[in-house]
PDB file of C-alpha atoms and ligand atoms in Angstrom:
ATOM      1  CA  MET A   1       0.000   0.000   0.000  1.00 42.00           C
ATOM      2  CA  LYS A   2       1.217   3.469  -0.851  1.00 43.00           C
ATOM      3  CA  LEU A   3       2.119   5.643   2.084  1.00 45.00           C
ATOM      4  CA  ASN A   4      -0.198   8.542   1.193  1.00 48.00           C
ATOM      5  CA  LYS A   5      -3.103   6.150   0.810  1.00 45.00           C
ATOM      6  CA  LEU A   6      -2.409   4.820   4.298  1.00 44.00           C
ATOM      7  CA  ILE A   7      -2.329   8.337   5.687  1.00 43.00           C
ATOM      8  CA  GLY A   8      -5.616   9.014   3.960  1.00 43.00           C
ATOM      9  CA  ILE A   9      -7.275   6.018   5.599  1.00 42.00           C
ATOM     10  CA  THR A  10      -5.882   6.943   8.993  1.00 44.00           C
ATOM     11  CA  LEU A  11      -7.246  10.471   8.620  1.00 41.00           C
ATOM     12  CA  VAL A  12     -10.692   9.212   7.661  1.00 40.00           C
ATOM     13  CA  LEU A  13     -10.648   6.838  10.626  1.00 41.00           C
ATOM     14  CA  SER A  14      -9.621   9.570  13.056  1.00 42.00           C
ATOM     15  CA  PHE A  15     -12.281  11.848  11.686  1.00 39.00           C
ATOM     16  CA  SER A  16     -15.030   9.287  12.097  1.00 41.00           C
ATOM     17  CA  LEU A  17     -13.808   8.496  15.628  1.00 40.00           C
ATOM     18  CA  LEU A  18     -14.061  12.195  16.353  1.00 40.00           C
ATOM     19  CA  LEU A  19     -17.604  12.241  15.025  1.00 39.00           C
ATOM     20  CA  THR A  20     -18.567   9.224  17.125  1.00 41.00           C
ATOM     21  CA  GLY A  21     -17.064  10.924  20.162  1.00 40.00           C
ATOM     22  CA  CYS A  22     -19.155  14.056  19.620  1.00 43.00           C
ATOM     23  CA  GLY A  23     -22.252  11.984  18.986  1.00 40.00           C
ATOM     24  CA  ASN A  24     -21.891  10.152  22.289  1.00 43.00           C
ATOM     25  CA  GLU A  25     -21.473  13.290  24.244  1.00 41.00           C
ATOM     26  CA  GLU A  26     -24.636  14.768  22.792  1.00 39.00           C
ATOM     27  CA  GLN A  27     -26.511  11.583  23.477  1.00 42.00           C
ATOM     28  CA  ASP A  28     -25.374  11.561  27.106  1.00 43.00           C
ATOM     29  CA  ASN A  29     -26.559  15.096  27.613  1.00 43.00           C
ATOM     30  CA  GLY A  30     -29.831  14.401  25.913  1.00 41.00           C
ATOM     31  CA  ASN A  31     -30.546  11.368  28.092  1.00 45.00           C
ATOM     32  CA  ALA A  32     -29.212  12.712  31.352  1.00 47.00           C
ATOM     33  CA  GLY A  33     -30.638  10.800  34.315  1.00 46.00           C
ATOM     34  CA  ASP A  34     -32.265   8.297  32.000  1.00 51.00           C
ATOM     35  CA  GLU A  35     -29.790   5.456  31.443  1.00 59.00           C
ATOM     36  CA  VAL A  36     -26.734   6.543  33.387  1.00 69.00           C
ATOM     37  CA  THR A  37     -27.095   5.910  37.118  1.00 80.00           C
ATOM     38  CA  ASN A  38     -25.462   8.537  39.241  1.00 92.00           C
ATOM     39  CA  ILE A  39     -24.125   6.533  42.154  1.00 95.00           C
ATOM     40  CA  GLY A  40     -22.964   9.726  43.850  1.00 95.00           C
ATOM     41  CA  GLU A  41     -26.497  11.009  43.920  1.00 95.00           C
ATOM     42  CA  GLU A  42     -27.857   7.625  45.024  1.00 96.00           C
ATOM     43  CA  VAL A  43     -25.600   7.467  48.053  1.00 97.00           C
ATOM     44  CA  ASP A  44     -25.997  11.185  48.720  1.00 96.00           C
ATOM     45  CA  TYR A  45     -22.265  11.723  48.055  1.00 97.00           C
ATOM     46  CA  THR A  46     -21.537  10.018  51.358  1.00 98.00           C
ATOM     47  CA  ILE A  47     -19.037   7.322  52.349  1.00 98.00           C
ATOM     48  CA  ILE A  48     -19.992   5.449  55.531  1.00 98.00           C
ATOM     49  CA  GLY A  49     -16.905   5.525  57.731  1.00 98.00           C
ATOM     50  CA  ILE A  50     -16.027   4.169  61.179  1.00 98.00           C
ATOM     51  CA  GLU A  51     -14.484   5.494  64.428  1.00 98.00           C
ATOM     52  CA  PRO A  52     -12.714   8.855  63.890  1.00 97.00           C
ATOM     53  CA  GLY A  53      -9.536   7.505  65.573  1.00 97.00           C
ATOM     54  CA  ALA A  54      -9.084   4.688  63.037  1.00 98.00           C
ATOM     55  CA  GLY A  55      -6.219   4.821  60.583  1.00 98.00           C
ATOM     56  CA  THR A  56      -8.775   3.951  57.925  1.00 98.00           C
ATOM     57  CA  MET A  57     -10.435   7.323  58.449  1.00 98.00           C
ATOM     58  CA  ASP A  58      -7.177   9.215  57.843  1.00 97.00           C
ATOM     59  CA  LEU A  59      -6.744   7.324  54.586  1.00 98.00           C
ATOM     60  CA  ALA A  60     -10.368   7.933  53.583  1.00 98.00           C
ATOM     61  CA  ASN A  61     -10.104  11.653  54.325  1.00 98.00           C
ATOM     62  CA  ASN A  62      -6.932  11.804  52.290  1.00 98.00           C
ATOM     63  CA  THR A  63      -8.739   9.973  49.476  1.00 98.00           C
ATOM     64  CA  LEU A  64     -11.472  12.623  49.406  1.00 98.00           C
ATOM     65  CA  GLU A  65      -8.762  15.262  49.051  1.00 97.00           C
ATOM     66  CA  GLU A  66      -6.689  13.492  46.413  1.00 98.00           C
ATOM     67  CA  TYR A  67      -9.460  12.500  43.985  1.00 98.00           C
ATOM     68  CA  GLU A  68     -10.828  15.575  42.214  1.00 97.00           C
ATOM     69  CA  ASN A  69     -13.993  13.677  41.294  1.00 97.00           C
ATOM     70  CA  LEU A  70     -14.800  13.329  44.997  1.00 97.00           C
ATOM     71  CA  ALA A  71     -15.213  17.100  45.377  1.00 94.00           C
ATOM     72  CA  GLY A  72     -18.152  17.750  47.676  1.00 95.00           C
ATOM     73  CA  TRP A  73     -18.266  14.177  49.012  1.00 98.00           C
ATOM     74  CA  GLU A  74     -18.527  13.521  52.721  1.00 98.00           C
ATOM     75  CA  LEU A  75     -17.027  10.883  54.983  1.00 98.00           C
ATOM     76  CA  LEU A  76     -19.398   9.961  57.778  1.00 98.00           C
ATOM     77  CA  GLU A  77     -17.790   9.356  61.184  1.00 98.00           C
ATOM     78  CA  GLY A  78     -19.393   6.738  63.386  1.00 98.00           C
ATOM     79  CA  SER A  79     -18.516   3.262  64.516  1.00 98.00           C
ATOM     80  CA  THR A  80     -17.606  -0.042  62.964  1.00 98.00           C
ATOM     81  CA  SER A  81     -20.796  -1.654  64.265  1.00 97.00           C
ATOM     82  CA  GLY A  82     -22.856   1.236  62.842  1.00 98.00           C
ATOM     83  CA  MET A  83     -21.142   0.862  59.468  1.00 98.00           C
ATOM     84  CA  LEU A  84     -21.787  -2.890  59.476  1.00 98.00           C
ATOM     85  CA  THR A  85     -25.458  -2.387  60.334  1.00 98.00           C
ATOM     86  CA  GLU A  86     -25.877   0.070  57.467  1.00 98.00           C
ATOM     87  CA  LEU A  87     -24.056  -2.287  55.126  1.00 98.00           C
ATOM     88  CA  GLY A  88     -26.264  -5.222  56.145  1.00 98.00           C
ATOM     89  CA  ASP A  89     -29.451  -3.163  55.771  1.00 98.00           C
ATOM     90  CA  ALA A  90     -28.422  -1.867  52.344  1.00 98.00           C
ATOM     91  CA  ILE A  91     -27.628  -5.391  51.142  1.00 98.00           C
ATOM     92  CA  ASN A  92     -30.967  -6.748  52.415  1.00 97.00           C
ATOM     93  CA  ASN A  93     -32.707  -4.101  50.318  1.00 97.00           C
ATOM     94  CA  GLU A  94     -30.229  -4.264  47.395  1.00 97.00           C
ATOM     95  CA  GLU A  95     -29.575  -0.572  47.819  1.00 97.00           C
ATOM     96  CA  PRO A  96     -26.352   1.211  46.884  1.00 98.00           C
ATOM     97  CA  ILE A  97     -23.875   1.976  49.665  1.00 98.00           C
ATOM     98  CA  ILE A  98     -20.174   2.812  49.918  1.00 98.00           C
ATOM     99  CA  VAL A  99     -18.306   2.025  53.135  1.00 98.00           C
ATOM    100  CA  THR A 100     -14.730   1.993  54.348  1.00 98.00           C
ATOM    101  CA  GLY A 101     -13.862  -1.686  54.686  1.00 98.00           C
ATOM    102  CA  TRP A 102     -10.906  -3.972  55.310  1.00 98.00           C
ATOM    103  CA  ASN A 103      -9.523  -7.505  55.404  1.00 96.00           C
ATOM    104  CA  PRO A 104      -9.219  -9.610  57.454  1.00 97.00           C
ATOM    105  CA  HIS A 105     -12.881  -9.230  58.365  1.00 95.00           C
ATOM    106  CA  TRP A 106     -15.960 -11.424  58.386  1.00 93.00           C
ATOM    107  CA  MET A 107     -17.841  -8.901  56.206  1.00 95.00           C
ATOM    108  CA  PHE A 108     -16.281 -10.532  53.137  1.00 92.00           C
ATOM    109  CA  ALA A 109     -17.351 -14.003  54.275  1.00 90.00           C
ATOM    110  CA  SER A 110     -20.899 -12.820  55.007  1.00 92.00           C
ATOM    111  CA  TYR A 111     -21.611 -10.633  51.973  1.00 96.00           C
ATOM    112  CA  ASP A 112     -20.650 -10.413  48.277  1.00 97.00           C
ATOM    113  CA  LEU A 113     -18.473  -7.329  48.351  1.00 98.00           C
ATOM    114  CA  LYS A 114     -15.769  -5.749  46.229  1.00 98.00           C
ATOM    115  CA  TYR A 115     -13.100  -3.113  46.733  1.00 98.00           C
ATOM    116  CA  LEU A 116     -13.286  -0.112  44.435  1.00 98.00           C
ATOM    117  CA  GLU A 117     -10.072   0.223  42.458  1.00 98.00           C
ATOM    118  CA  ASP A 118      -7.824   2.916  43.859  1.00 98.00           C
ATOM    119  CA  PRO A 119      -5.587   4.125  40.991  1.00 98.00           C
ATOM    120  CA  LYS A 120      -4.046   6.851  43.142  1.00 98.00           C
ATOM    121  CA  GLY A 121      -3.174   4.313  45.839  1.00 97.00           C
ATOM    122  CA  THR A 122      -4.431   6.478  48.678  1.00 98.00           C
ATOM    123  CA  PHE A 123      -5.458   3.382  50.647  1.00 97.00           C
ATOM    124  CA  GLY A 124      -2.050   1.766  50.146  1.00 95.00           C
ATOM    125  CA  ALA A 125      -1.605  -1.667  48.647  1.00 93.00           C
ATOM    126  CA  VAL A 126      -1.066  -4.803  50.712  1.00 95.00           C
ATOM    127  CA  GLU A 127      -0.845  -4.095  54.424  1.00 97.00           C
ATOM    128  CA  ASN A 128       0.902  -6.086  57.172  1.00 98.00           C
ATOM    129  CA  ILE A 129       0.048  -6.311  60.806  1.00 98.00           C
ATOM    130  CA  ASN A 130       3.193  -6.040  62.919  1.00 98.00           C
ATOM    131  CA  THR A 131       4.162  -6.863  66.469  1.00 98.00           C
ATOM    132  CA  ILE A 132       5.752  -3.993  68.372  1.00 98.00           C
ATOM    133  CA  ALA A 133       7.081  -4.014  71.932  1.00 98.00           C
ATOM    134  CA  ARG A 134       8.528  -1.639  74.487  1.00 98.00           C
ATOM    135  CA  LYS A 135      12.279  -1.229  74.582  1.00 98.00           C
ATOM    136  CA  GLY A 136      14.034  -3.513  77.029  1.00 97.00           C
ATOM    137  CA  ILE A 137      11.462  -6.298  76.858  1.00 97.00           C
ATOM    138  CA  GLU A 138      13.953  -8.775  75.403  1.00 97.00           C
ATOM    139  CA  GLU A 139      16.150  -8.382  78.502  1.00 97.00           C
ATOM    140  CA  ASP A 140      13.268  -8.254  81.029  1.00 95.00           C
ATOM    141  CA  MET A 141      11.187 -11.066  79.570  1.00 96.00           C
ATOM    142  CA  PRO A 142      13.400 -13.202  77.351  1.00 97.00           C
ATOM    143  CA  ASN A 143      10.924 -16.090  77.312  1.00 97.00           C
ATOM    144  CA  ALA A 144       7.885 -14.027  76.424  1.00 97.00           C
ATOM    145  CA  TYR A 145       9.976 -12.179  73.854  1.00 98.00           C
ATOM    146  CA  LYS A 146      10.668 -15.413  71.978  1.00 98.00           C
ATOM    147  CA  ILE A 147       6.950 -16.145  71.688  1.00 98.00           C
ATOM    148  CA  LEU A 148       6.046 -12.587  70.696  1.00 98.00           C
ATOM    149  CA  ASP A 149       8.779 -12.627  68.085  1.00 98.00           C
ATOM    150  CA  ARG A 150       7.656 -15.955  66.618  1.00 98.00           C
ATOM    151  CA  PHE A 151       3.928 -15.168  66.531  1.00 98.00           C
ATOM    152  CA  TYR A 152       2.801 -15.283  62.905  1.00 98.00           C
ATOM    153  CA  TRP A 153      -0.445 -16.469  61.355  1.00 98.00           C
ATOM    154  CA  GLU A 154      -2.417 -16.209  58.124  1.00 97.00           C
ATOM    155  CA  PRO A 155      -5.391 -13.963  57.307  1.00 97.00           C
ATOM    156  CA  GLU A 156      -7.542 -17.134  57.210  1.00 96.00           C
ATOM    157  CA  ASP A 157      -6.573 -17.914  60.819  1.00 97.00           C
ATOM    158  CA  MET A 158      -7.557 -14.465  62.023  1.00 97.00           C
ATOM    159  CA  GLU A 159     -10.756 -14.581  59.964  1.00 96.00           C
ATOM    160  CA  ALA A 160     -11.704 -17.959  61.424  1.00 96.00           C
ATOM    161  CA  VAL A 161     -11.554 -16.518  64.949  1.00 97.00           C
ATOM    162  CA  MET A 162     -13.407 -13.352  63.881  1.00 96.00           C
ATOM    163  CA  LEU A 163     -16.137 -15.300  62.149  1.00 95.00           C
ATOM    164  CA  GLU A 164     -16.728 -17.687  65.050  1.00 96.00           C
ATOM    165  CA  ALA A 165     -16.727 -14.784  67.486  1.00 97.00           C
ATOM    166  CA  GLN A 166     -19.861 -13.547  65.762  1.00 94.00           C
ATOM    167  CA  ASP A 167     -21.683 -16.266  67.713  1.00 96.00           C
ATOM    168  CA  VAL A 168     -19.547 -16.952  70.786  1.00 98.00           C
ATOM    169  CA  PRO A 169     -17.296 -14.760  73.003  1.00 97.00           C
ATOM    170  CA  PHE A 170     -13.836 -14.013  71.586  1.00 97.00           C
ATOM    171  CA  GLU A 171     -12.203 -15.993  74.342  1.00 97.00           C
ATOM    172  CA  GLU A 172     -14.099 -19.120  73.325  1.00 98.00           C
ATOM    173  CA  ALA A 173     -13.358 -18.592  69.619  1.00 98.00           C
ATOM    174  CA  ALA A 174      -9.669 -18.124  70.439  1.00 98.00           C
ATOM    175  CA  THR A 175      -9.648 -21.249  72.638  1.00 98.00           C
ATOM    176  CA  ASN A 176     -11.152 -23.282  69.807  1.00 98.00           C
ATOM    177  CA  TRP A 177      -8.690 -21.918  67.269  1.00 98.00           C
ATOM    178  CA  ILE A 178      -5.776 -22.837  69.538  1.00 98.00           C
ATOM    179  CA  GLU A 179      -7.144 -26.350  70.010  1.00 98.00           C
ATOM    180  CA  GLU A 180      -7.449 -26.827  66.268  1.00 98.00           C
ATOM    181  CA  ASN A 181      -4.052 -25.289  65.524  1.00 98.00           C
ATOM    182  CA  GLN A 182      -1.798 -26.767  68.180  1.00 97.00           C
ATOM    183  CA  ASP A 183       0.971 -27.249  65.608  1.00 97.00           C
ATOM    184  CA  LYS A 184       1.159 -23.503  64.931  1.00 98.00           C
ATOM    185  CA  VAL A 185       1.046 -22.626  68.615  1.00 98.00           C
ATOM    186  CA  ASN A 186       3.775 -25.196  69.312  1.00 97.00           C
ATOM    187  CA  ASP A 187       6.000 -23.485  66.744  1.00 98.00           C
ATOM    188  CA  TRP A 188       5.682 -20.267  68.756  1.00 98.00           C
ATOM    189  CA  THR A 189       6.271 -21.801  72.184  1.00 98.00           C
ATOM    190  CA  GLU A 190       8.661 -24.670  71.460  1.00 97.00           C
ATOM    191  CA  GLY A 191      11.599 -24.785  73.858  1.00 96.00           C
ATOM    192  CA  VAL A 192      10.454 -21.680  75.736  1.00 97.00           C
ATOM    193  CA  GLU A 193      10.690 -21.890  79.512  1.00 97.00           C
ATOM    194  CA  LYS A 194       7.463 -21.375  81.444  1.00 97.00           C
ATOM    195  CA  VAL A 195       7.221 -18.612  84.067  1.00 95.00           C
ATOM    196  CA  ASP A 196       5.255 -18.257  87.262  1.00 95.00           C
ATOM    197  CA  GLY A 197       2.723 -15.467  87.074  1.00 95.00           C
ATOM    198  CA  LYS A 198       4.823 -12.711  85.470  1.00 96.00           C
ATOM    199  CA  ALA A 199       2.572  -9.842  84.365  1.00 97.00           C
ATOM    200  CA  ILE A 200       2.434  -8.766  80.747  1.00 98.00           C
ATOM    201  CA  GLU A 201       0.236  -6.099  79.239  1.00 98.00           C
ATOM    202  CA  ILE A 202      -1.004  -6.298  75.657  1.00 98.00           C
ATOM    203  CA  VAL A 203      -2.027  -2.930  74.221  1.00 98.00           C
ATOM    204  CA  SER A 204      -4.597  -3.403  71.498  1.00 98.00           C
ATOM    205  CA  THR A 205      -7.151  -1.513  69.430  1.00 98.00           C
ATOM    206  CA  PRO A 206     -10.944  -1.904  69.568  1.00 97.00           C
ATOM    207  CA  TRP A 207     -11.505  -3.883  66.344  1.00 98.00           C
ATOM    208  CA  ASP A 208     -12.392  -7.544  65.895  1.00 97.00           C
ATOM    209  CA  SER A 209      -9.171  -8.282  64.004  1.00 98.00           C
ATOM    210  CA  GLU A 210      -7.203  -7.223  67.068  1.00 98.00           C
ATOM    211  CA  ARG A 211      -9.636  -8.857  69.499  1.00 98.00           C
ATOM    212  CA  ALA A 212      -8.785 -12.059  67.637  1.00 98.00           C
ATOM    213  CA  SER A 213      -4.988 -11.719  67.786  1.00 98.00           C
ATOM    214  CA  GLY A 214      -5.096 -10.310  71.330  1.00 98.00           C
ATOM    215  CA  GLN A 215      -7.227 -13.144  72.708  1.00 98.00           C
ATOM    216  CA  VAL A 216      -5.202 -15.852  70.995  1.00 98.00           C
ATOM    217  CA  MET A 217      -1.921 -14.452  72.299  1.00 98.00           C
ATOM    218  CA  LYS A 218      -3.395 -13.868  75.762  1.00 98.00           C
ATOM    219  CA  LEU A 219      -4.308 -17.547  76.007  1.00 98.00           C
ATOM    220  CA  VAL A 220      -0.979 -18.702  74.568  1.00 98.00           C
ATOM    221  CA  LEU A 221       0.934 -16.576  77.075  1.00 98.00           C
ATOM    222  CA  GLU A 222      -1.316 -17.691  79.941  1.00 98.00           C
ATOM    223  CA  GLN A 223      -0.546 -21.306  79.101  1.00 97.00           C
ATOM    224  CA  GLN A 224       3.117 -20.356  79.551  1.00 97.00           C
ATOM    225  CA  GLY A 225       2.410 -18.978  83.028  1.00 97.00           C
ATOM    226  CA  TYR A 226       1.990 -15.238  82.345  1.00 98.00           C
ATOM    227  CA  GLU A 227      -0.658 -12.984  83.879  1.00 98.00           C
ATOM    228  CA  VAL A 228      -2.010 -11.193  80.835  1.00 98.00           C
ATOM    229  CA  THR A 229      -4.117  -8.058  80.538  1.00 98.00           C
ATOM    230  CA  ILE A 230      -5.393  -6.550  77.289  1.00 98.00           C
ATOM    231  CA  THR A 231      -6.024  -2.805  77.049  1.00 98.00           C
ATOM    232  CA  PRO A 232      -7.856  -1.653  73.909  1.00 97.00           C
ATOM    233  CA  VAL A 233      -7.193   1.977  72.923  1.00 98.00           C
ATOM    234  CA  ASP A 234      -7.095   4.129  69.780  1.00 97.00           C
ATOM    235  CA  PRO A 235      -4.115   3.502  67.463  1.00 98.00           C
ATOM    236  CA  ALA A 236      -2.467   6.815  68.467  1.00 98.00           C
ATOM    237  CA  ILE A 237      -2.563   5.865  72.159  1.00 98.00           C
ATOM    238  CA  MET A 238      -1.478   2.303  71.414  1.00 98.00           C
ATOM    239  CA  PHE A 239       1.782   3.507  69.832  1.00 98.00           C
ATOM    240  CA  GLU A 240       2.316   6.029  72.635  1.00 98.00           C
ATOM    241  CA  ALA A 241       1.833   3.388  75.336  1.00 98.00           C
ATOM    242  CA  ILE A 242       4.445   1.107  73.765  1.00 98.00           C
ATOM    243  CA  ALA A 243       6.874   3.976  73.163  1.00 98.00           C
ATOM    244  CA  ASN A 244       6.686   5.218  76.756  1.00 98.00           C
ATOM    245  CA  GLY A 245       6.779   1.705  78.206  1.00 97.00           C
ATOM    246  CA  GLU A 246       3.323   1.717  79.804  1.00 97.00           C
ATOM    247  CA  GLY A 247       2.387  -1.336  77.758  1.00 98.00           C
ATOM    248  CA  ASP A 248       4.586  -4.305  76.912  1.00 98.00           C
ATOM    249  CA  VAL A 249       3.493  -5.412  73.470  1.00 98.00           C
ATOM    250  CA  SER A 250       0.992  -4.768  70.700  1.00 98.00           C
ATOM    251  CA  PHE A 251      -0.106  -6.984  67.821  1.00 98.00           C
ATOM    252  CA  ALA A 252      -2.239  -4.211  66.329  1.00 98.00           C
ATOM    253  CA  PRO A 253      -0.169  -1.881  64.063  1.00 98.00           C
ATOM    254  CA  TRP A 254      -1.342  -1.955  60.430  1.00 98.00           C
ATOM    255  CA  LEU A 255       1.585  -0.991  58.186  1.00 98.00           C
ATOM    256  CA  PRO A 256       3.093   0.490  56.125  1.00 97.00           C
ATOM    257  CA  VAL A 257       0.225   2.875  55.404  1.00 97.00           C
ATOM    258  CA  THR A 258      -2.742   2.641  57.811  1.00 97.00           C
ATOM    259  CA  HIS A 259      -0.804   3.530  60.970  1.00 98.00           C
ATOM    260  CA  GLY A 260       2.330   4.681  59.123  1.00 97.00           C
ATOM    261  CA  ALA A 261       2.324   8.198  60.593  1.00 97.00           C
ATOM    262  CA  PHE A 262       2.194   6.875  64.187  1.00 98.00           C
ATOM    263  CA  TYR A 263       4.886   4.349  63.399  1.00 98.00           C
ATOM    264  CA  GLU A 264       7.228   7.034  62.034  1.00 98.00           C
ATOM    265  CA  GLU A 265       6.624   9.169  65.102  1.00 98.00           C
ATOM    266  CA  HIS A 266       7.464   6.420  67.602  1.00 98.00           C
ATOM    267  CA  LYS A 267       9.725   3.948  65.795  1.00 98.00           C
ATOM    268  CA  ASP A 268      12.903   5.088  67.595  1.00 98.00           C
ATOM    269  CA  ASN A 269      11.329   4.454  70.997  1.00 98.00           C
ATOM    270  CA  MET A 270      10.079   0.929  70.469  1.00 98.00           C
ATOM    271  CA  VAL A 271      11.094  -2.460  69.095  1.00 98.00           C
ATOM    272  CA  ASP A 272       9.557  -3.723  65.860  1.00 98.00           C
ATOM    273  CA  LEU A 273       9.344  -7.522  65.908  1.00 98.00           C
ATOM    274  CA  GLY A 274       8.119  -7.657  62.324  1.00 98.00           C
ATOM    275  CA  GLU A 275       4.985  -8.959  60.700  1.00 98.00           C
ATOM    276  CA  ASN A 276       2.549 -11.200  62.530  1.00 98.00           C
ATOM    277  CA  LEU A 277       0.272 -11.277  59.451  1.00 98.00           C
ATOM    278  CA  THR A 278       0.635 -10.310  55.802  1.00 98.00           C
ATOM    279  CA  GLY A 279      -2.066  -9.721  53.214  1.00 97.00           C
ATOM    280  CA  ALA A 280      -4.308  -7.225  54.993  1.00 98.00           C
ATOM    281  CA  LYS A 281      -6.098  -4.566  52.941  1.00 98.00           C
ATOM    282  CA  ILE A 282      -8.139  -1.395  53.336  1.00 98.00           C
ATOM    283  CA  GLY A 283     -10.312   0.509  50.895  1.00 98.00           C
ATOM    284  CA  MET A 284     -13.692   1.684  49.756  1.00 98.00           C
ATOM    285  CA  VAL A 285     -16.003  -1.297  49.681  1.00 98.00           C
ATOM    286  CA  VAL A 286     -19.330  -1.736  47.879  1.00 98.00           C
ATOM    287  CA  PRO A 287     -21.758  -4.618  47.354  1.00 98.00           C
ATOM    288  CA  GLU A 288     -20.921  -6.725  44.295  1.00 98.00           C
ATOM    289  CA  TYR A 289     -24.253  -5.780  42.635  1.00 97.00           C
ATOM    290  CA  MET A 290     -23.244  -2.115  42.299  1.00 97.00           C
ATOM    291  CA  ASP A 291     -22.274  -1.024  38.809  1.00 96.00           C
ATOM    292  CA  ILE A 292     -19.057   0.742  39.733  1.00 97.00           C
ATOM    293  CA  GLU A 293     -15.455  -0.468  39.718  1.00 97.00           C
ATOM    294  CA  SER A 294     -13.202   2.436  40.570  1.00 98.00           C
ATOM    295  CA  ILE A 295     -13.075   5.362  42.989  1.00 98.00           C
ATOM    296  CA  GLU A 296     -12.143   7.396  39.934  1.00 97.00           C
ATOM    297  CA  ASP A 297     -15.573   6.759  38.356  1.00 96.00           C
ATOM    298  CA  LEU A 298     -17.617   8.249  41.192  1.00 97.00           C
ATOM    299  CA  GLN A 299     -19.345  11.441  40.118  1.00 94.00           C
ATOM    300  CA  PRO A 300     -18.517  14.759  41.787  1.00 94.00           C
ATOM    301  CA  LYS A 301     -21.251  16.611  43.606  1.00 92.00           C
ATOM    302  CA  GLU A 302     -22.573  19.329  41.282  1.00 80.00           C
TER     303      GLU A 302
HETATM  304  N1  PBE B 401      -8.996  -1.153  61.150  1.00 69.88           N
HETATM  305  C1  PBE B 401      -8.912  -2.467  61.773  1.00 69.88           C
HETATM  306  C2  PBE B 401      -8.113  -0.353  62.035  1.00 69.88           C
HETATM  307  C3  PBE B 401      -6.966  -1.210  62.324  1.00 69.88           C
HETATM  308  C4  PBE B 401      -7.599  -2.538  62.441  1.00 69.88           C
HETATM  309  C5  PBE B 401      -8.464  -1.299  59.773  1.00 69.88           C
HETATM  310  C6  PBE B 401     -10.340  -0.673  61.146  1.00 69.88           C
HETATM  311  C7  PBE B 401      -7.760   1.081  61.637  1.00 69.88           C
HETATM  312  O1  PBE B 401      -6.986   1.738  62.349  1.00 69.88           O
HETATM  313  O2  PBE B 401      -8.277   1.584  60.647  1.00 69.88           O
END
């Protein structure tokens, strides 16, 4: 084929594409509100959030700032249980809803949900949950330290405890998990000397994921002879308590993003024992039946 003929065809193609483009735009305007569902309008430009102290809320607020299409949107502060009630109600009625959600959590086992894509990455990618401890703990409690350092489990383990604890107290769910997973627990405690009533304080946060890890580790440490208390506080206080030595250990930091700012602030005054779980995630979550895939596609408030 001659070159100028090829150019000719390309030009014709581009021109017709241009025409099609214009045509679509006109059609959209003409049919406004007819075919195209405005999810923003349907959910009243509102994201259902959780407790204001949660790292998730910082990320969600940042998301509202970073995405231009979320201009005029609001993030509702409340509680995790309130968010879950609204989510359950919406799903029962097949209504649209957008919440801040995360894994590990039983919400994904109970409902058909999806994360909205987050091309700007404001919710981070894969998150870990780390174990942090006060400085000096390795010298003061060498036996406990070994167990804390070895503690590692999978998202499915945490989810199993969380899911069962929907029906029974966390302590019972944790006891059952330990019974069914003696091999894992043995890996953490193998060769560690038992103690006689030494006190250890776990600083935690008030979410089911951390109720699960806290209760499991409380029972494991109790079996080794420790007197264990769990204190649930906001993430900011949790980091502070470890950094100033008021608490001994926490299994609750979500990193690198969710609690990243607190971690940076306190990292020099604490010991990081590394991940106790990998494969956690946070984001905007919607029921599977909603016709939306990306945060980017939400419509701005006019
Ligand atoms: N969460 C659950 C917490 C940490 C654990 C994701 C809701 C948060 O700080 O956002």
